[in-house]
Amino acid sequence: MVKKLFKSKLDWNLIILLFSILLGGLCGYYFPNFITSIEWIGKIFMNTLMMLVLPLIFLALVSAITSMGDITKLGTLGKVTILVIIINVSSAALIGMLLAFFLKPGLGVNPSLMGHDVQDLLKSTSENLGFSEFILSMFPANLGEVAIRSQILPIVVFGIFFSIVALHLLKQNSVAIALKVCAGFKDILMGMISVVMKVTPIAMFSLIGSSVASSLLKGNLSEDMLGILKFLIIFLAGCLILCVLQFLILRIIYGKNANSFLMQSIGSVSTGFATASSLATLPVMLIAAESQKIDEATAKFALPLTVVFNLGSSALYVATATLFVSQVLGIEISGFNIFIIYITTVITGLGTTGIPNAGFIATVTVLKTISVPSTSVAILFPIDAILGRVRTSVNIWGHLVCTKIIQIYLTKKR
């Protein structure tokens, strides 16, 4: 089954994407003036994605929270599952922030890699917020104005408030209908993003080519490519740290059985890499859970819930990418902006499941929160399209570990 998935999923889509990235880089190197003249193609692609980000994040958050049903009826299993998920995602975001903050992968990378003039990019940045400004920013007087300025945090607060009230009024037919309408709009927006993603190879050709051309013309190509490589290594190191940490925790509470658990998880992790989708891998995870001696009731409840909310590697990616872009632009992130990045990263790590290229879209969201130009993240999109498979595999390992930890805790409690 795994071999079939690899053959059907990895053959053409990934090959075409890699070819477009390679071709864009070569054309940017040998024909920089030509590539610069078609940079607008990549900009249209990025602008279209950003246009869909704000409503999609709101609707995805509402859909994720309201899908739990009446919170008061979740019971011990539900509450423990949610707590484990929050701890996992929060830990992943912290790992990403610490690695990027101390290793500084963006330091020394010329902003020309972003394909823009640095002064143009910095025009829309804001000062670090104080405590009172941060609190006030989450409760704006005009939600429409906030949406126009693409400030995501107030939208997230509104979405959480909206969802909690909706859960309390769930028995009313009008509320149930409203939530179905929200779910329908979310499906439409996800469909729109899927359509946009079909032109990804063309966009990659333009984005990579224009970035390489810009760096080449300014004489910074080797340093800039080294910066991207540093980001890639730090992210992969963060994923490894997260997986090892999860394994060590499991080893402490499950003993030597954790070794066999790891071996029994390989099939699910491999399938996740092939499909690049936790949702598509859920049936395989349920089979793995059975072999890992996770009782059926726990597996059928906890695994779907972790698939929806437990996007640890995505949170790690978003935290690392946000600080990387800020470092490249020379923007000092301090004070409450660090806290804002962390909180927004955790929230997006809990509520962006099922969204194509969720890690990249969540990064755009967090950058908007601290008013760092989100167009500057375009350079990461090509490697994000590939790293998405890595994130999925890491998430699936996290889903299985969290579910096993939940089962062990509940067994001991009984």
PDB file of C-alpha atoms in Angstrom, residues 295 406-414:
ATOM      1  CA  ASP A 295      -7.802   0.697  22.731  1.00  0.00           C
ATOM      2  CA  ILE A 406      -3.417   9.743  26.473  1.00  0.00           C
ATOM      3  CA  GLN A 407      -4.233   6.026  26.602  1.00  0.00           C
ATOM      4  CA  ILE A 408      -1.471   5.308  29.143  1.00  0.00           C
ATOM      5  CA  TYR A 409      -2.630   8.189  31.365  1.00  0.00           C
ATOM      6  CA  LEU A 410      -6.271   7.095  31.286  1.00  0.00           C
ATOM      7  CA  THR A 411      -5.323   3.468  31.989  1.00  0.00           C
ATOM      8  CA  LYS A 412      -3.275   4.449  35.035  1.00  0.00           C
ATOM      9  CA  LYS A 413      -6.054   6.748  36.263  1.00  0.00           C
ATOM     10  CA  ARG A 414      -8.593   3.928  36.127  1.00  0.00           C
TER      11      ARG A 414
END
